[in-house]
PDB file of C-alpha atoms in Angstrom:
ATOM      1  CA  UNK A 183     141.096 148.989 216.564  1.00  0.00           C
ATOM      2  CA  UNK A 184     139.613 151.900 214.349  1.00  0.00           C
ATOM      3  CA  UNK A 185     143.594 153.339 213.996  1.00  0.00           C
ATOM      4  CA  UNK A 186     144.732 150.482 212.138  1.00  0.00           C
ATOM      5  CA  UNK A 187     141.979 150.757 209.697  1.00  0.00           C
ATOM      6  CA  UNK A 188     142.341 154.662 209.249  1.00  0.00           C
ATOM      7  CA  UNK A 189     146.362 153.863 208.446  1.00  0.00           C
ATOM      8  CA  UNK A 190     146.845 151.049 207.175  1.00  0.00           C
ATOM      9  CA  UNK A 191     147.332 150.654 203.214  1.00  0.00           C
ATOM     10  CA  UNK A 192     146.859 148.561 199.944  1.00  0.00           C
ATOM     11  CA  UNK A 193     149.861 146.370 198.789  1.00  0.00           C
ATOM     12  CA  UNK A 194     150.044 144.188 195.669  1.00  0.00           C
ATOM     13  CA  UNK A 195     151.430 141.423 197.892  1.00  0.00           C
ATOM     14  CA  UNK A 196     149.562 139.224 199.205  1.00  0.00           C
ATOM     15  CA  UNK A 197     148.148 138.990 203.161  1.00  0.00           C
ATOM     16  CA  UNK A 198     148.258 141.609 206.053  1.00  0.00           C
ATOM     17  CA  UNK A 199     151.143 142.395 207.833  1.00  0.00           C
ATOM     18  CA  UNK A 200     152.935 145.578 209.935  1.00  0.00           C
ATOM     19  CA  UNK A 201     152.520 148.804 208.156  1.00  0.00           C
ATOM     20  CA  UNK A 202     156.508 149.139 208.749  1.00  0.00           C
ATOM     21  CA  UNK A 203     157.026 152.780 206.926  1.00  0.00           C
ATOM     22  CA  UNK A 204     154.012 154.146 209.066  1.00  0.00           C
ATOM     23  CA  UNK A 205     154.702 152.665 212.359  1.00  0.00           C
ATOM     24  CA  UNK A 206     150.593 152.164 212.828  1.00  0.00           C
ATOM     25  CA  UNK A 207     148.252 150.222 210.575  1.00  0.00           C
ATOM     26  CA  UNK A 208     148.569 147.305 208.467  1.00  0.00           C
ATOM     27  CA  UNK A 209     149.247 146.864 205.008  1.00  0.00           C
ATOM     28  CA  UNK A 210     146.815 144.443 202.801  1.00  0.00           C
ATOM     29  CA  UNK A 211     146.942 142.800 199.940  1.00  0.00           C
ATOM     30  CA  UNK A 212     143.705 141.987 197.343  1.00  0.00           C
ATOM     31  CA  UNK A 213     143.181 138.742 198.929  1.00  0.00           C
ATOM     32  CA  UNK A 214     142.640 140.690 202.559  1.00  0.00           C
ATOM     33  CA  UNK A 215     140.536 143.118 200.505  1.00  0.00           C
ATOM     34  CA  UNK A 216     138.566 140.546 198.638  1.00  0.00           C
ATOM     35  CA  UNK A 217     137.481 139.122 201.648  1.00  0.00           C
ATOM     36  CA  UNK A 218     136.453 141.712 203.727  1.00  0.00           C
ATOM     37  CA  UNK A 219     134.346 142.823 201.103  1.00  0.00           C
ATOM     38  CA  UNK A 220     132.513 139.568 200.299  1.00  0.00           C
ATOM     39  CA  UNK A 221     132.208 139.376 204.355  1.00  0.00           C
ATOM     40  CA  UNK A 222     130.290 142.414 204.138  1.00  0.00           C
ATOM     41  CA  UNK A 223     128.671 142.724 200.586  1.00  0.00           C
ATOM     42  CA  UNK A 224     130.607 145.189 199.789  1.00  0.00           C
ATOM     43  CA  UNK A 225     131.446 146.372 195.402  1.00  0.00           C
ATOM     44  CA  UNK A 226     133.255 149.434 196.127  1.00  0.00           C
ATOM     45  CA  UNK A 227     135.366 150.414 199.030  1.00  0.00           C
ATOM     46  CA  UNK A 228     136.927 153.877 198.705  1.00  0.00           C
ATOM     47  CA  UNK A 229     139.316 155.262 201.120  1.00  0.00           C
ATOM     48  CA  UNK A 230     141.140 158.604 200.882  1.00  0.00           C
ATOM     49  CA  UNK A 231     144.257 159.643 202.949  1.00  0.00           C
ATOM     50  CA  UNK A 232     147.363 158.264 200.886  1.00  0.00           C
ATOM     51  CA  UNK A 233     148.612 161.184 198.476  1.00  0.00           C
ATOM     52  CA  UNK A 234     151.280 160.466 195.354  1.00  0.00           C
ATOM     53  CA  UNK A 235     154.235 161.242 197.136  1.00  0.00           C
ATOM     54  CA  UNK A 236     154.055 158.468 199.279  1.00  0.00           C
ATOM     55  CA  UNK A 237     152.544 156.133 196.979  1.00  0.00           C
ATOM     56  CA  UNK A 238     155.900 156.922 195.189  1.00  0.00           C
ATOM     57  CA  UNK A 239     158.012 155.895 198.203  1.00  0.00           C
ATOM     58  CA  UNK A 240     156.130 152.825 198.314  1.00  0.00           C
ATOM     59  CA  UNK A 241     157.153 149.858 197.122  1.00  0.00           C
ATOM     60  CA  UNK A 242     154.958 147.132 195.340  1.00  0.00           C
ATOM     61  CA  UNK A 243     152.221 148.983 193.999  1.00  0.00           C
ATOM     62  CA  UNK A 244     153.096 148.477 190.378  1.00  0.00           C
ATOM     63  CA  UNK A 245     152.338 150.252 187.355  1.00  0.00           C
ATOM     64  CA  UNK A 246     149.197 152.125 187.147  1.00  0.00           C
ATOM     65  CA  UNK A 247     149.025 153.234 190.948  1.00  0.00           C
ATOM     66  CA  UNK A 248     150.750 156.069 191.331  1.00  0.00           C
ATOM     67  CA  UNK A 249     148.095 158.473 192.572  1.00  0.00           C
ATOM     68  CA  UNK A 250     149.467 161.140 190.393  1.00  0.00           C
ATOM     69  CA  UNK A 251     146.261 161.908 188.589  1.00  0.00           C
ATOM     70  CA  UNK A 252     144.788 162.052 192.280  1.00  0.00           C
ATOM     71  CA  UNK A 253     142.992 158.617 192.674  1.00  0.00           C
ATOM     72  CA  UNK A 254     144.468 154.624 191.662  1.00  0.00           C
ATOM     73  CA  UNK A 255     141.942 151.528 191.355  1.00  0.00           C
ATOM     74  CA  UNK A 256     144.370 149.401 194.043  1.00  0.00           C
ATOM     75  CA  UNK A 257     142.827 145.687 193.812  1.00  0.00           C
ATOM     76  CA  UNK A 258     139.949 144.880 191.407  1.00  0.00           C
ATOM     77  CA  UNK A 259     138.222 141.512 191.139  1.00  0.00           C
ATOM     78  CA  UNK A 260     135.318 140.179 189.494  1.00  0.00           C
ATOM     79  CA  UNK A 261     133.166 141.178 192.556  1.00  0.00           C
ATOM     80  CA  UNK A 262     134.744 144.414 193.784  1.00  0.00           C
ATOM     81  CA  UNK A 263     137.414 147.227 193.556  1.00  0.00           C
ATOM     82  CA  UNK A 264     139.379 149.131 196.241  1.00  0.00           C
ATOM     83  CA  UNK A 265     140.082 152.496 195.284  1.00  0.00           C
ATOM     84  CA  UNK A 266     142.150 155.603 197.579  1.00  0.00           C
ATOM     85  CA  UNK A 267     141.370 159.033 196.283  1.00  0.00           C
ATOM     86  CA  UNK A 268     143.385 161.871 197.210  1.00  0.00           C
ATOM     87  CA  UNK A 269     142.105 165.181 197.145  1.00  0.00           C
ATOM     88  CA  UNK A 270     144.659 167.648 198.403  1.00  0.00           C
ATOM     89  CA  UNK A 271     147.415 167.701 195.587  1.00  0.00           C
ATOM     90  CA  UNK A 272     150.654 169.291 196.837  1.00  0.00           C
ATOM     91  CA  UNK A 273     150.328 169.278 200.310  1.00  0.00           C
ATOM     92  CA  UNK A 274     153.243 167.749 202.409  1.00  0.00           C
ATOM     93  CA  UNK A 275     152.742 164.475 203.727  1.00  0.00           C
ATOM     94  CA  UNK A 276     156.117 162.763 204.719  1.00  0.00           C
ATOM     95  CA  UNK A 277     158.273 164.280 207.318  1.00  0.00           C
ATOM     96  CA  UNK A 278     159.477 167.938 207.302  1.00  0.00           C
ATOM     97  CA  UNK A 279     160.498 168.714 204.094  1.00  0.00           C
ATOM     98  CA  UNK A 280     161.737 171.757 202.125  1.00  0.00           C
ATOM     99  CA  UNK A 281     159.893 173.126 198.918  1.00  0.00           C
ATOM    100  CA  UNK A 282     161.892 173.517 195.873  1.00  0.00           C
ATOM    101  CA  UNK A 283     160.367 175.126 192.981  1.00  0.00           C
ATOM    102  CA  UNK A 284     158.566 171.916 191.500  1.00  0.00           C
ATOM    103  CA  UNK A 285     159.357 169.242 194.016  1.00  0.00           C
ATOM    104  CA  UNK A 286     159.689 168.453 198.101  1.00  0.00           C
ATOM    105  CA  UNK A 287     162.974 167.327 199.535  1.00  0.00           C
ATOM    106  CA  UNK A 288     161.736 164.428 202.360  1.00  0.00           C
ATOM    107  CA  UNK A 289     164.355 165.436 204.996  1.00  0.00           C
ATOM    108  CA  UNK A 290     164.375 161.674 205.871  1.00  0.00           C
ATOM    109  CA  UNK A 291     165.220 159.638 203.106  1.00  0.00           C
ATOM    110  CA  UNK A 292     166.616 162.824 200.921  1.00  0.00           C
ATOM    111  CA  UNK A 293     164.030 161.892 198.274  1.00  0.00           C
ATOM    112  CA  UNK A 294     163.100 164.270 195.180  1.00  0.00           C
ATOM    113  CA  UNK A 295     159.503 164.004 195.074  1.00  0.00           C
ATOM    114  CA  UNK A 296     157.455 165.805 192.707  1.00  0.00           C
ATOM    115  CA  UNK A 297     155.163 168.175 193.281  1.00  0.00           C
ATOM    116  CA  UNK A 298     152.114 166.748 192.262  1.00  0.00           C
ATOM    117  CA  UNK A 299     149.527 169.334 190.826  1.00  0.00           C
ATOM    118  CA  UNK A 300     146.606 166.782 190.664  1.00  0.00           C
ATOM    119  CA  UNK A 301     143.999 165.843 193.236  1.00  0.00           C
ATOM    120  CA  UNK A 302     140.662 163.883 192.664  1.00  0.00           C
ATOM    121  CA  UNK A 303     137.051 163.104 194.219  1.00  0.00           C
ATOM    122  CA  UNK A 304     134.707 160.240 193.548  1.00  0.00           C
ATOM    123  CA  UNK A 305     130.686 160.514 192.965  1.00  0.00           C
ATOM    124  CA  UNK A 306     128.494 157.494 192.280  1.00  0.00           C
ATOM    125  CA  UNK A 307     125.580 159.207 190.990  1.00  0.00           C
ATOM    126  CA  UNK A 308     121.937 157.465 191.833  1.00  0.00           C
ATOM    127  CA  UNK A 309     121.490 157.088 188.286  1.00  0.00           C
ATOM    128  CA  UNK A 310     124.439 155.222 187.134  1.00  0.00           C
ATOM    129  CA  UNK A 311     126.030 152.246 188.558  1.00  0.00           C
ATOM    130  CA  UNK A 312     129.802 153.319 188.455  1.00  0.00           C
ATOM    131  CA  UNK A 313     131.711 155.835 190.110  1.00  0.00           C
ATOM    132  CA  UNK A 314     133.008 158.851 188.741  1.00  0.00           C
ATOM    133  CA  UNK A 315     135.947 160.427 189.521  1.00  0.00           C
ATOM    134  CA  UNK A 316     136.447 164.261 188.403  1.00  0.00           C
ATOM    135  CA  UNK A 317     140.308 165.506 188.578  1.00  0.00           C
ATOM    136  CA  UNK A 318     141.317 168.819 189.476  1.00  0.00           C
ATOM    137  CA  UNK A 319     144.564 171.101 189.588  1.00  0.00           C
ATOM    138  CA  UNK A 320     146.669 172.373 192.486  1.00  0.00           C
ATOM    139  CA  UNK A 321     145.570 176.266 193.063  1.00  0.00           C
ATOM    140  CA  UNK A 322     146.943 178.764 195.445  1.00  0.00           C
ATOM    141  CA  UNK A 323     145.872 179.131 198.737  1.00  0.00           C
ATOM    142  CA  UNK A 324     143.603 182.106 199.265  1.00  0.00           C
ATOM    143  CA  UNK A 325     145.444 184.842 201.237  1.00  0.00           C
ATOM    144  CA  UNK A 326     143.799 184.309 205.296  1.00  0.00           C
ATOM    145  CA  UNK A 327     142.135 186.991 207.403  1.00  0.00           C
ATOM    146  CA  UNK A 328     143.463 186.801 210.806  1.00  0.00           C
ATOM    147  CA  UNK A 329     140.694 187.215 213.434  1.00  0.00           C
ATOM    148  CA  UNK A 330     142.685 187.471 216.505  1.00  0.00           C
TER     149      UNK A 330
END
């Protein structure tokens, strides 16, 4: 179904199993990856809806995909490379939680997590066979007009 694609995540492990900390989705290793994209002659899959904090509860990702800087290459091979990009850099994802000057409290593991400042998108100009990824900084939200 099209909700365990939209949740599930990249592991280092290998396989597909339960996605056990979101309760929907899978979780998928390179091999899984690999071979979906060879499947469907695929090079690049991008996907974009894990930010840093809860890359940073997550175990097995291993150095080098943290998401802080906004975006993490999660499984390359010769053929192909999985990459999430996050573009939305301090916005709450886990639970309720409480803001703190630099960091969120997740009310349901009592984890510090940092406030990351850092979000990222991903152009593959026509030109140029690579992507690009251009980083940007958290901002403050514009002050809203209320129409009602």
């Amino acid at each position: 179904p099209i909700l365990d694609a939209l949740w599930s995540d990249p592991v280092m492990s290998k396989g597909a199993q339960s996605n056990a900390r979101r309760q929907i989705g899978l979780t998928f290793g390179p091999d899984f990856t690999e071979q979906f994209m060879e499947i469907n002659h695929l090079r690049l899959l991008i996907r974009g809806h894990e930010g840093a904090d809860y890359r940073q509860l997550k175990s097995g990702m291993g150095e080098g995909h943290d998401m802080t800087g906004g975006f993490s290459l999660d499984h390359k091979f010769s053929r192909g490379v999985l990459v999430t990009v996050f573009s939305a850099p301090g916005f709450p994802l886990i639970g309720s939680r409480k803001k703190t000057e630099e960091k969120f409290t997740d009310k349901v593991t009592s984890t510090a997590l940092p406030l990351y400042s850092q979000g990222a998108f991903a152009t593959i100009p026509a030109t140029v066979n690579r992507i690009c990824f251009t980083q940007f900084h958290l901002s403050p939200h514009p002050e809203g007009v209320s129409y009602l």
